[in-house]
PDB file of C-alpha atoms in Angstrom:
ATOM      1  CA  MET A  13     -70.889  49.031 -47.432  1.00  0.00           C
ATOM      2  CA  ALA A  14     -70.556  46.403 -44.738  1.00  0.00           C
ATOM      3  CA  ASP A  15     -67.063  45.089 -44.071  1.00  0.00           C
ATOM      4  CA  PHE A  16     -66.599  41.369 -44.681  1.00  0.00           C
ATOM      5  CA  SER A  17     -63.831  38.885 -45.340  1.00  0.00           C
ATOM      6  CA  PHE A  18     -63.246  36.031 -47.753  1.00  0.00           C
ATOM      7  CA  PRO A  19     -60.851  33.104 -48.144  1.00  0.00           C
ATOM      8  CA  VAL A  20     -58.423  32.945 -51.071  1.00  0.00           C
ATOM      9  CA  GLU A  21     -58.713  29.383 -52.356  1.00  0.00           C
ATOM     10  CA  ALA A  22     -56.676  27.494 -54.967  1.00  0.00           C
ATOM     11  CA  GLY A  23     -59.777  26.173 -56.735  1.00  0.00           C
ATOM     12  CA  GLN A  24     -61.253  29.610 -57.125  1.00  0.00           C
ATOM     13  CA  ILE A  25     -57.922  30.942 -58.417  1.00  0.00           C
ATOM     14  CA  MET A  26     -57.950  28.210 -61.087  1.00  0.00           C
ATOM     15  CA  LEU A  27     -61.542  29.015 -62.086  1.00  0.00           C
ATOM     16  CA  PHE A  28     -60.841  32.737 -62.176  1.00  0.00           C
ATOM     17  CA  ALA A  29     -57.710  32.276 -64.305  1.00  0.00           C
ATOM     18  CA  ARG A  30     -59.739  30.205 -66.787  1.00  0.00           C
ATOM     19  CA  ALA A  31     -62.406  32.903 -66.838  1.00  0.00           C
ATOM     20  CA  VAL A  32     -59.821  35.505 -67.888  1.00  0.00           C
ATOM     21  CA  GLY A  33     -58.326  33.158 -70.470  1.00  0.00           C
ATOM     22  CA  ASP A  34     -54.988  32.664 -68.726  1.00  0.00           C
ATOM     23  CA  PRO A  35     -53.490  29.135 -68.825  1.00  0.00           C
ATOM     24  CA  ASN A  36     -50.407  30.142 -66.791  1.00  0.00           C
ATOM     25  CA  PRO A  37     -49.585  27.125 -64.547  1.00  0.00           C
ATOM     26  CA  VAL A  38     -48.797  29.485 -61.650  1.00  0.00           C
ATOM     27  CA  TYR A  39     -52.585  29.763 -61.205  1.00  0.00           C
ATOM     28  CA  ALA A  40     -53.467  26.074 -61.471  1.00  0.00           C
ATOM     29  CA  ASP A  41     -50.563  23.662 -61.018  1.00  0.00           C
ATOM     30  CA  PRO A  42     -49.114  23.557 -57.484  1.00  0.00           C
ATOM     31  CA  VAL A  43     -45.998  21.622 -58.572  1.00  0.00           C
ATOM     32  CA  ALA A  44     -45.136  23.909 -61.503  1.00  0.00           C
ATOM     33  CA  ALA A  45     -45.981  26.979 -59.401  1.00  0.00           C
ATOM     34  CA  ALA A  46     -43.700  25.806 -56.567  1.00  0.00           C
ATOM     35  CA  ALA A  47     -40.834  25.416 -59.028  1.00  0.00           C
ATOM     36  CA  SER A  48     -41.410  28.882 -60.542  1.00  0.00           C
ATOM     37  CA  GLU A  49     -40.141  32.258 -59.392  1.00  0.00           C
ATOM     38  CA  ALA A  50     -43.471  32.786 -57.603  1.00  0.00           C
ATOM     39  CA  GLY A  51     -42.708  29.800 -55.344  1.00  0.00           C
ATOM     40  CA  GLY A  52     -46.322  28.642 -55.294  1.00  0.00           C
ATOM     41  CA  ILE A  53     -49.785  29.383 -56.578  1.00  0.00           C
ATOM     42  CA  LEU A  54     -50.711  33.031 -56.488  1.00  0.00           C
ATOM     43  CA  ALA A  55     -53.770  35.021 -57.484  1.00  0.00           C
ATOM     44  CA  PRO A  56     -54.039  36.724 -60.896  1.00  0.00           C
ATOM     45  CA  PRO A  57     -53.913  40.561 -60.828  1.00  0.00           C
ATOM     46  CA  THR A  58     -57.685  41.137 -60.926  1.00  0.00           C
ATOM     47  CA  PHE A  59     -58.607  38.189 -58.674  1.00  0.00           C
ATOM     48  CA  VAL A  60     -59.947  40.165 -55.714  1.00  0.00           C
ATOM     49  CA  GLN A  61     -63.065  40.871 -57.792  1.00  0.00           C
ATOM     50  CA  VAL A  62     -64.244  37.489 -56.467  1.00  0.00           C
ATOM     51  CA  ALA A  63     -64.939  39.298 -53.201  1.00  0.00           C
ATOM     52  CA  ALA A  64     -68.355  40.005 -54.772  1.00  0.00           C
ATOM     53  CA  HIS A  65     -69.328  36.393 -53.996  1.00  0.00           C
ATOM     54  CA  TYR A  66     -68.864  37.103 -50.301  1.00  0.00           C
ATOM     55  CA  ASP A  67     -70.191  40.662 -50.172  1.00  0.00           C
ATOM     56  CA  PRO A  68     -73.470  40.606 -48.213  1.00  0.00           C
ATOM     57  CA  ASP A  69     -74.621  43.788 -49.981  1.00  0.00           C
ATOM     58  CA  TRP A  70     -73.723  42.743 -53.541  1.00  0.00           C
ATOM     59  CA  GLN A  71     -76.744  43.409 -55.741  1.00  0.00           C
ATOM     60  CA  LEU A  72     -75.573  41.706 -58.924  1.00  0.00           C
ATOM     61  CA  ARG A  73     -76.301  38.199 -57.607  1.00  0.00           C
ATOM     62  CA  PRO A  74     -79.743  36.618 -57.661  1.00  0.00           C
ATOM     63  CA  GLU A  75     -81.117  35.952 -54.218  1.00  0.00           C
ATOM     64  CA  GLU A  76     -83.641  33.216 -53.487  1.00  0.00           C
ATOM     65  CA  GLY A  77     -87.129  34.595 -52.997  1.00  0.00           C
ATOM     66  CA  LYS A  78     -86.351  38.041 -54.360  1.00  0.00           C
ATOM     67  CA  PRO A  79     -87.162  39.398 -57.811  1.00  0.00           C
ATOM     68  CA  TRP A  80     -84.181  39.304 -60.180  1.00  0.00           C
ATOM     69  CA  PHE A  81     -83.818  41.856 -62.948  1.00  0.00           C
ATOM     70  CA  GLY A  82     -82.598  39.358 -65.578  1.00  0.00           C
ATOM     71  CA  SER A  83     -84.935  37.523 -67.941  1.00  0.00           C
ATOM     72  CA  GLY A  84     -87.138  34.544 -67.176  1.00  0.00           C
ATOM     73  CA  ARG A  85     -90.707  34.357 -68.375  1.00  0.00           C
ATOM     74  CA  THR A  86     -90.323  37.989 -69.385  1.00  0.00           C
ATOM     75  CA  ALA A  87     -87.322  40.041 -70.480  1.00  0.00           C
ATOM     76  CA  SER A  88     -86.813  41.304 -66.938  1.00  0.00           C
ATOM     77  CA  GLY A  89     -88.090  40.126 -63.588  1.00  0.00           C
ATOM     78  CA  VAL A  90     -88.564  43.693 -62.396  1.00  0.00           C
ATOM     79  CA  THR A  91     -90.183  46.778 -63.873  1.00  0.00           C
ATOM     80  CA  GLN A  92     -87.489  48.894 -65.485  1.00  0.00           C
ATOM     81  CA  THR A  93     -87.678  52.388 -64.109  1.00  0.00           C
ATOM     82  CA  GLU A  94     -84.664  53.822 -65.906  1.00  0.00           C
ATOM     83  CA  PRO A  95     -83.290  53.394 -69.425  1.00  0.00           C
ATOM     84  CA  HIS A  96     -80.513  50.864 -69.994  1.00  0.00           C
ATOM     85  CA  GLY A  97     -81.537  48.596 -67.215  1.00  0.00           C
ATOM     86  CA  GLY A  98     -81.753  51.028 -64.348  1.00  0.00           C
ATOM     87  CA  GLY A  99     -81.823  49.315 -60.966  1.00  0.00           C
ATOM     88  CA  PRO A 100     -78.647  47.606 -59.837  1.00  0.00           C
ATOM     89  CA  GLY A 101     -77.528  47.224 -63.453  1.00  0.00           C
ATOM     90  CA  GLY A 102     -77.834  50.927 -64.249  1.00  0.00           C
ATOM     91  CA  GLY A 103     -74.245  51.821 -63.386  1.00  0.00           C
ATOM     92  CA  LEU A 104     -71.320  50.946 -65.611  1.00  0.00           C
ATOM     93  CA  HIS A 105     -67.744  50.379 -64.580  1.00  0.00           C
ATOM     94  CA  ALA A 106     -65.658  53.331 -65.790  1.00  0.00           C
ATOM     95  CA  GLU A 107     -62.292  52.806 -64.096  1.00  0.00           C
ATOM     96  CA  GLN A 108     -60.487  50.267 -61.938  1.00  0.00           C
ATOM     97  CA  HIS A 109     -57.149  50.724 -60.172  1.00  0.00           C
ATOM     98  CA  PHE A 110     -55.143  48.264 -58.082  1.00  0.00           C
ATOM     99  CA  GLU A 111     -52.117  48.869 -55.909  1.00  0.00           C
ATOM    100  CA  TYR A 112     -50.424  45.619 -54.918  1.00  0.00           C
ATOM    101  CA  HIS A 113     -48.568  45.533 -51.625  1.00  0.00           C
ATOM    102  CA  ARG A 114     -48.208  41.816 -52.267  1.00  0.00           C
ATOM    103  CA  HIS A 115     -50.109  39.253 -54.323  1.00  0.00           C
ATOM    104  CA  PRO A 116     -52.626  37.033 -52.488  1.00  0.00           C
ATOM    105  CA  ARG A 117     -52.042  33.295 -52.184  1.00  0.00           C
ATOM    106  CA  PRO A 118     -54.235  30.317 -51.270  1.00  0.00           C
ATOM    107  CA  GLY A 119     -54.690  30.298 -47.505  1.00  0.00           C
ATOM    108  CA  ASP A 120     -54.976  34.046 -47.191  1.00  0.00           C
ATOM    109  CA  VAL A 121     -58.147  35.358 -45.623  1.00  0.00           C
ATOM    110  CA  LEU A 122     -58.711  38.898 -46.821  1.00  0.00           C
ATOM    111  CA  ALA A 123     -60.770  41.413 -44.886  1.00  0.00           C
ATOM    112  CA  VAL A 124     -62.393  43.995 -47.119  1.00  0.00           C
ATOM    113  CA  ALA A 125     -63.053  47.540 -45.921  1.00  0.00           C
ATOM    114  CA  ARG A 126     -64.737  49.924 -48.325  1.00  0.00           C
ATOM    115  CA  ARG A 127     -65.301  53.625 -48.239  1.00  0.00           C
ATOM    116  CA  PRO A 128     -66.767  56.094 -50.698  1.00  0.00           C
ATOM    117  CA  GLY A 129     -64.292  58.335 -52.514  1.00  0.00           C
ATOM    118  CA  ASP A 130     -64.931  61.328 -54.750  1.00  0.00           C
ATOM    119  CA  THR A 131     -67.988  61.915 -56.892  1.00  0.00           C
ATOM    120  CA  TRP A 132     -68.075  64.133 -59.979  1.00  0.00           C
ATOM    121  CA  GLU A 133     -70.186  64.858 -63.042  1.00  0.00           C
ATOM    122  CA  LYS A 134     -69.506  65.190 -66.740  1.00  0.00           C
ATOM    123  CA  SER A 135     -71.565  65.829 -69.846  1.00  0.00           C
ATOM    124  CA  GLY A 136     -71.846  62.747 -72.042  1.00  0.00           C
ATOM    125  CA  ARG A 137     -70.961  62.840 -75.725  1.00  0.00           C
ATOM    126  CA  ARG A 138     -74.614  62.347 -76.602  1.00  0.00           C
ATOM    127  CA  GLY A 139     -75.997  64.979 -74.290  1.00  0.00           C
ATOM    128  CA  GLY A 140     -76.887  63.218 -71.059  1.00  0.00           C
ATOM    129  CA  ARG A 141     -75.262  63.924 -67.730  1.00  0.00           C
ATOM    130  CA  LEU A 142     -72.853  61.340 -66.316  1.00  0.00           C
ATOM    131  CA  VAL A 143     -72.449  60.926 -62.575  1.00  0.00           C
ATOM    132  CA  PHE A 144     -69.186  59.256 -61.485  1.00  0.00           C
ATOM    133  CA  ALA A 145     -68.713  57.755 -58.024  1.00  0.00           C
ATOM    134  CA  GLU A 146     -65.527  56.296 -56.593  1.00  0.00           C
ATOM    135  CA  VAL A 147     -65.190  53.518 -54.010  1.00  0.00           C
ATOM    136  CA  ILE A 148     -61.921  52.642 -52.287  1.00  0.00           C
ATOM    137  CA  SER A 149     -61.445  49.069 -51.053  1.00  0.00           C
ATOM    138  CA  GLU A 150     -58.681  47.893 -48.764  1.00  0.00           C
ATOM    139  CA  TYR A 151     -57.885  44.189 -48.615  1.00  0.00           C
ATOM    140  CA  ARG A 152     -55.970  43.154 -45.475  1.00  0.00           C
ATOM    141  CA  ASP A 153     -54.613  39.767 -44.474  1.00  0.00           C
ATOM    142  CA  ALA A 154     -55.134  37.975 -41.143  1.00  0.00           C
ATOM    143  CA  ALA A 155     -52.169  39.870 -39.665  1.00  0.00           C
ATOM    144  CA  GLY A 156     -53.814  43.164 -40.595  1.00  0.00           C
ATOM    145  CA  GLU A 157     -51.242  43.913 -43.294  1.00  0.00           C
ATOM    146  CA  LEU A 158     -52.458  45.735 -46.383  1.00  0.00           C
ATOM    147  CA  VAL A 159     -52.382  43.365 -49.393  1.00  0.00           C
ATOM    148  CA  ILE A 160     -54.237  45.321 -52.089  1.00  0.00           C
ATOM    149  CA  THR A 161     -55.720  48.804 -52.280  1.00  0.00           C
ATOM    150  CA  ALA A 162     -58.341  49.104 -55.009  1.00  0.00           C
ATOM    151  CA  ARG A 163     -60.236  52.062 -56.363  1.00  0.00           C
ATOM    152  CA  ASN A 164     -63.168  51.671 -58.684  1.00  0.00           C
ATOM    153  CA  VAL A 165     -65.259  54.269 -60.451  1.00  0.00           C
ATOM    154  CA  VAL A 166     -68.832  53.604 -61.513  1.00  0.00           C
ATOM    155  CA  VAL A 167     -70.695  55.927 -63.859  1.00  0.00           C
ATOM    156  CA  ARG A 168     -74.445  56.314 -63.891  1.00  0.00           C
ATOM    157  CA  PRO A 169     -75.801  57.885 -67.052  1.00  0.00           C
ATOM    158  CA  GLU A 170     -78.842  60.049 -66.491  1.00  0.00           C
ATOM    159  CA  ARG A 171     -80.168  59.679 -70.044  1.00  0.00           C
ATOM    160  CA  THR A 172     -78.170  57.685 -72.541  1.00  0.00           C
ATOM    161  CA  VAL A 173     -75.206  55.401 -72.151  1.00  0.00           C
ATOM    162  CA  ASP A 174     -72.051  57.116 -73.296  1.00  0.00           C
ATOM    163  CA  ALA A 175     -69.164  55.274 -74.899  1.00  0.00           C
ATOM    164  CA  GLY A 176     -66.946  56.595 -72.106  1.00  0.00           C
ATOM    165  CA  ALA A 177     -68.015  53.690 -69.933  1.00  0.00           C
ATOM    166  CA  ALA A 178     -68.104  50.092 -70.865  1.00  0.00           C
ATOM    167  CA  GLY A 179     -69.485  47.927 -68.085  1.00  0.00           C
TER     168      GLY A 179
ATOM    169  CA  MET B  17     -38.728  34.723 -66.265  1.00  0.00           C
ATOM    170  CA  SER B  18     -37.880  38.220 -65.251  1.00  0.00           C
ATOM    171  CA  LEU B  19     -37.024  41.488 -66.905  1.00  0.00           C
ATOM    172  CA  ARG B  20     -33.768  43.302 -66.257  1.00  0.00           C
ATOM    173  CA  SER B  21     -33.854  47.069 -65.995  1.00  0.00           C
ATOM    174  CA  GLY B  22     -30.733  47.359 -68.155  1.00  0.00           C
ATOM    175  CA  ASP B  23     -32.474  45.561 -71.032  1.00  0.00           C
ATOM    176  CA  LEU B  24     -35.468  47.929 -71.094  1.00  0.00           C
ATOM    177  CA  THR B  25     -35.700  51.032 -73.278  1.00  0.00           C
ATOM    178  CA  VAL B  26     -38.230  53.812 -72.875  1.00  0.00           C
ATOM    179  CA  GLY B  27     -40.549  53.713 -75.867  1.00  0.00           C
ATOM    180  CA  GLU B  28     -40.210  50.020 -76.604  1.00  0.00           C
ATOM    181  CA  CYS B  29     -43.515  48.272 -77.341  1.00  0.00           C
ATOM    182  CA  HIS B  30     -44.812  44.762 -76.938  1.00  0.00           C
ATOM    183  CA  THR B  31     -48.033  43.724 -78.625  1.00  0.00           C
ATOM    184  CA  ARG B  32     -49.948  40.669 -77.582  1.00  0.00           C
ATOM    185  CA  LEU B  33     -53.075  39.092 -79.054  1.00  0.00           C
ATOM    186  CA  LEU B  34     -55.610  38.309 -76.299  1.00  0.00           C
ATOM    187  CA  THR B  35     -58.430  36.722 -78.282  1.00  0.00           C
ATOM    188  CA  GLN B  36     -59.469  36.427 -81.924  1.00  0.00           C
ATOM    189  CA  ASP B  37     -63.120  35.701 -81.221  1.00  0.00           C
ATOM    190  CA  LEU B  38     -64.404  36.549 -77.764  1.00  0.00           C
ATOM    191  CA  THR B  39     -67.197  34.100 -76.970  1.00  0.00           C
ATOM    192  CA  ARG B  40     -70.377  34.490 -74.981  1.00  0.00           C
ATOM    193  CA  THR B  41     -69.249  31.429 -73.040  1.00  0.00           C
ATOM    194  CA  GLN B  42     -66.184  33.376 -71.871  1.00  0.00           C
ATOM    195  CA  LEU B  43     -68.563  36.056 -70.553  1.00  0.00           C
ATOM    196  CA  VAL B  44     -70.546  33.377 -68.715  1.00  0.00           C
ATOM    197  CA  MET B  45     -67.333  31.938 -67.251  1.00  0.00           C
ATOM    198  CA  TYR B  46     -66.311  35.390 -66.064  1.00  0.00           C
ATOM    199  CA  ALA B  47     -69.703  35.994 -64.475  1.00  0.00           C
ATOM    200  CA  GLY B  48     -69.500  32.698 -62.587  1.00  0.00           C
ATOM    201  CA  ALA B  49     -65.917  33.148 -61.426  1.00  0.00           C
ATOM    202  CA  SER B  50     -66.201  36.797 -60.441  1.00  0.00           C
ATOM    203  CA  GLY B  51     -69.701  36.792 -58.996  1.00  0.00           C
ATOM    204  CA  ASP B  52     -70.767  39.680 -61.242  1.00  0.00           C
ATOM    205  CA  PHE B  53     -74.040  38.255 -62.530  1.00  0.00           C
ATOM    206  CA  ASN B  54     -75.273  41.474 -64.122  1.00  0.00           C
ATOM    207  CA  PRO B  55     -77.538  40.051 -66.872  1.00  0.00           C
ATOM    208  CA  LEU B  56     -76.217  42.710 -69.272  1.00  0.00           C
ATOM    209  CA  HIS B  57     -73.226  40.406 -69.706  1.00  0.00           C
ATOM    210  CA  THR B  58     -74.853  36.985 -69.918  1.00  0.00           C
ATOM    211  CA  ASP B  59     -78.553  37.369 -70.721  1.00  0.00           C
ATOM    212  CA  ASP B  60     -79.148  38.394 -74.316  1.00  0.00           C
ATOM    213  CA  VAL B  61     -82.934  38.670 -73.883  1.00  0.00           C
ATOM    214  CA  TYR B  62     -82.487  41.089 -71.000  1.00  0.00           C
ATOM    215  CA  ALA B  63     -79.712  43.049 -72.741  1.00  0.00           C
ATOM    216  CA  ARG B  64     -81.789  43.559 -75.917  1.00  0.00           C
ATOM    217  CA  GLU B  65     -85.374  43.729 -74.759  1.00  0.00           C
ATOM    218  CA  ALA B  66     -85.146  45.263 -71.294  1.00  0.00           C
ATOM    219  CA  ALA B  67     -81.936  47.287 -71.446  1.00  0.00           C
ATOM    220  CA  GLY B  68     -81.942  48.364 -75.096  1.00  0.00           C
ATOM    221  CA  TYR B  69     -78.455  47.186 -76.072  1.00  0.00           C
ATOM    222  CA  PRO B  70     -77.671  45.252 -79.273  1.00  0.00           C
ATOM    223  CA  GLY B  71     -76.914  42.244 -77.063  1.00  0.00           C
ATOM    224  CA  VAL B  72     -74.704  41.142 -74.206  1.00  0.00           C
ATOM    225  CA  PHE B  73     -71.291  42.765 -73.861  1.00  0.00           C
ATOM    226  CA  ALA B  74     -68.210  41.931 -71.824  1.00  0.00           C
ATOM    227  CA  HIS B  75     -67.691  42.924 -68.212  1.00  0.00           C
ATOM    228  CA  GLY B  76     -65.101  45.707 -68.151  1.00  0.00           C
ATOM    229  CA  MET B  77     -63.287  43.569 -65.599  1.00  0.00           C
ATOM    230  CA  LEU B  78     -63.098  40.692 -68.095  1.00  0.00           C
ATOM    231  CA  THR B  79     -61.239  42.992 -70.499  1.00  0.00           C
ATOM    232  CA  MET B  80     -58.990  44.104 -67.628  1.00  0.00           C
ATOM    233  CA  GLY B  81     -58.419  40.463 -66.659  1.00  0.00           C
ATOM    234  CA  LEU B  82     -57.631  39.385 -70.238  1.00  0.00           C
ATOM    235  CA  THR B  83     -55.269  42.343 -70.543  1.00  0.00           C
ATOM    236  CA  ALA B  84     -53.498  41.343 -67.319  1.00  0.00           C
ATOM    237  CA  ARG B  85     -52.220  38.236 -69.088  1.00  0.00           C
ATOM    238  CA  ALA B  86     -50.304  40.396 -71.550  1.00  0.00           C
ATOM    239  CA  LEU B  87     -48.716  42.105 -68.548  1.00  0.00           C
ATOM    240  CA  THR B  88     -47.838  39.093 -66.414  1.00  0.00           C
ATOM    241  CA  ASP B  89     -46.607  37.045 -69.388  1.00  0.00           C
ATOM    242  CA  TRP B  90     -44.139  39.833 -70.087  1.00  0.00           C
ATOM    243  CA  VAL B  91     -43.137  41.178 -66.644  1.00  0.00           C
ATOM    244  CA  GLY B  92     -43.393  37.868 -64.760  1.00  0.00           C
ATOM    245  CA  ASP B  93     -45.641  36.552 -62.005  1.00  0.00           C
ATOM    246  CA  GLY B  94     -46.140  38.438 -58.769  1.00  0.00           C
ATOM    247  CA  ARG B  95     -44.211  41.472 -60.002  1.00  0.00           C
ATOM    248  CA  LEU B  96     -46.961  44.024 -60.569  1.00  0.00           C
ATOM    249  CA  THR B  97     -47.123  46.804 -58.002  1.00  0.00           C
ATOM    250  CA  ARG B  98     -49.786  48.905 -59.751  1.00  0.00           C
ATOM    251  CA  TYR B  99     -52.310  48.248 -62.507  1.00  0.00           C
ATOM    252  CA  GLY B 100     -55.134  50.598 -63.379  1.00  0.00           C
ATOM    253  CA  VAL B 101     -57.402  51.191 -66.356  1.00  0.00           C
ATOM    254  CA  ARG B 102     -60.210  53.205 -67.829  1.00  0.00           C
ATOM    255  CA  PHE B 103     -62.805  51.382 -69.866  1.00  0.00           C
ATOM    256  CA  ARG B 104     -63.084  53.308 -73.132  1.00  0.00           C
ATOM    257  CA  SER B 105     -65.697  51.466 -75.123  1.00  0.00           C
ATOM    258  CA  GLN B 106     -67.654  48.289 -75.014  1.00  0.00           C
ATOM    259  CA  VAL B 107     -66.295  44.863 -75.893  1.00  0.00           C
ATOM    260  CA  TRP B 108     -68.676  42.565 -77.757  1.00  0.00           C
ATOM    261  CA  PRO B 109     -68.829  38.829 -78.427  1.00  0.00           C
ATOM    262  CA  GLY B 110     -66.848  38.098 -81.590  1.00  0.00           C
ATOM    263  CA  ASP B 111     -64.331  40.858 -80.919  1.00  0.00           C
ATOM    264  CA  THR B 112     -60.644  40.409 -81.540  1.00  0.00           C
ATOM    265  CA  LEU B 113     -58.593  42.025 -78.773  1.00  0.00           C
ATOM    266  CA  SER B 114     -54.921  42.805 -78.535  1.00  0.00           C
ATOM    267  CA  THR B 115     -52.846  44.699 -76.013  1.00  0.00           C
ATOM    268  CA  ARG B 116     -49.931  47.012 -76.601  1.00  0.00           C
ATOM    269  CA  LEU B 117     -47.545  47.636 -73.715  1.00  0.00           C
ATOM    270  CA  THR B 118     -45.189  50.602 -74.009  1.00  0.00           C
ATOM    271  CA  VAL B 119     -42.315  51.286 -71.618  1.00  0.00           C
ATOM    272  CA  THR B 120     -42.725  54.837 -70.294  1.00  0.00           C
ATOM    273  CA  ALA B 121     -40.039  54.797 -67.587  1.00  0.00           C
ATOM    274  CA  VAL B 122     -37.416  52.592 -65.979  1.00  0.00           C
ATOM    275  CA  ARG B 123     -36.687  53.960 -62.541  1.00  0.00           C
ATOM    276  CA  ASP B 124     -35.839  53.320 -58.934  1.00  0.00           C
ATOM    277  CA  GLU B 125     -38.600  53.170 -56.323  1.00  0.00           C
ATOM    278  CA  SER B 126     -37.405  52.831 -52.710  1.00  0.00           C
ATOM    279  CA  GLY B 127     -34.269  51.011 -53.839  1.00  0.00           C
ATOM    280  CA  GLN B 128     -36.139  48.666 -56.180  1.00  0.00           C
ATOM    281  CA  SER B 129     -35.913  48.879 -59.982  1.00  0.00           C
ATOM    282  CA  VAL B 130     -39.326  49.186 -61.581  1.00  0.00           C
ATOM    283  CA  VAL B 131     -40.713  49.629 -65.069  1.00  0.00           C
ATOM    284  CA  ASP B 132     -43.716  51.846 -65.855  1.00  0.00           C
ATOM    285  CA  LEU B 133     -45.911  50.777 -68.731  1.00  0.00           C
ATOM    286  CA  ASP B 134     -48.694  52.273 -70.786  1.00  0.00           C
ATOM    287  CA  VAL B 135     -51.351  49.658 -71.397  1.00  0.00           C
ATOM    288  CA  VAL B 136     -53.749  49.895 -74.342  1.00  0.00           C
ATOM    289  CA  THR B 137     -56.151  47.198 -75.514  1.00  0.00           C
ATOM    290  CA  VAL B 138     -57.795  47.602 -78.916  1.00  0.00           C
ATOM    291  CA  ASN B 139     -60.475  45.689 -80.812  1.00  0.00           C
ATOM    292  CA  GLY B 140     -60.275  44.425 -84.380  1.00  0.00           C
ATOM    293  CA  ALA B 141     -61.325  47.814 -85.757  1.00  0.00           C
ATOM    294  CA  GLY B 142     -58.439  49.437 -83.883  1.00  0.00           C
ATOM    295  CA  ASP B 143     -60.717  51.184 -81.383  1.00  0.00           C
ATOM    296  CA  GLU B 144     -59.323  51.506 -77.863  1.00  0.00           C
ATOM    297  CA  VAL B 145     -61.458  49.529 -75.444  1.00  0.00           C
ATOM    298  CA  LEU B 146     -59.166  49.939 -72.445  1.00  0.00           C
ATOM    299  CA  ARG B 147     -56.359  52.322 -71.584  1.00  0.00           C
ATOM    300  CA  GLY B 148     -54.281  52.301 -68.448  1.00  0.00           C
ATOM    301  CA  TYR B 149     -50.931  51.878 -66.788  1.00  0.00           C
ATOM    302  CA  ALA B 150     -48.934  49.374 -64.823  1.00  0.00           C
ATOM    303  CA  THR B 151     -45.773  49.309 -62.757  1.00  0.00           C
ATOM    304  CA  ALA B 152     -43.740  46.156 -62.180  1.00  0.00           C
ATOM    305  CA  ARG B 153     -40.625  45.237 -60.244  1.00  0.00           C
ATOM    306  CA  VAL B 154     -37.706  44.293 -62.468  1.00  0.00           C
ATOM    307  CA  ASP B 155     -34.261  42.913 -61.703  1.00  0.00           C
TER     308      ASP B 155
END
């Protein structure tokens, strides 16, 4: 979990807002956003997920010269060692929590510091064992002020995928 | 737009349609914007043949992002102080999704009026796909 930082950019905010189906001008139109209560473009509530693009350790991004587990000539570019994808795709997103100290704006550069949280186990509805692992991420601005604290929980099913997690 | 604490009643609900037909293209857009290129969400061949699912399904974070619109359209921009969810079941292409927001408290937090909300997103069959909470500053 290397620390890294990323720039908050207006273009990426626009693309992200489109990707979550939100035409609110506060995410795309600098003039309308300036005239609104927000006073300018700001990032949508789940925007900091884009940090994945800048995360040097992010495994869910193809990397030139390395095998990729998605399909090409065959259904997967790697040998599947676990059911339901295994590998970097084997975990599913079970929970996500954000605490907003303020909402990021274009021009912010956010430093991301991550640390592991709790881990726990549960029995799945269809018999397998589910292993939950929490990661806490702190996003700080250039002044070192906390902007967002995030907590995500990933579940790794040991046998079958349970409906308690949805990706 | 902004909400006023005096106008809010515990128990009041707001329901908002998010999509009537979630497309695979929306999943591709979310993958590109977010950087989560897990082929489970964009690569039907992989999802079916390698991973054993009926096909691609939505990123949980896409459902959380779609649901956020119901929140911000109602509470206003830049007003959320907390938003958290559990992903309850998978969201598939073709799904209809709607969100129900329920006021659970109107209270004071360090001298600021805030509203607490229950957040539930359901599919067309009425199954919960996401359940969570949010807190927003109100006037």
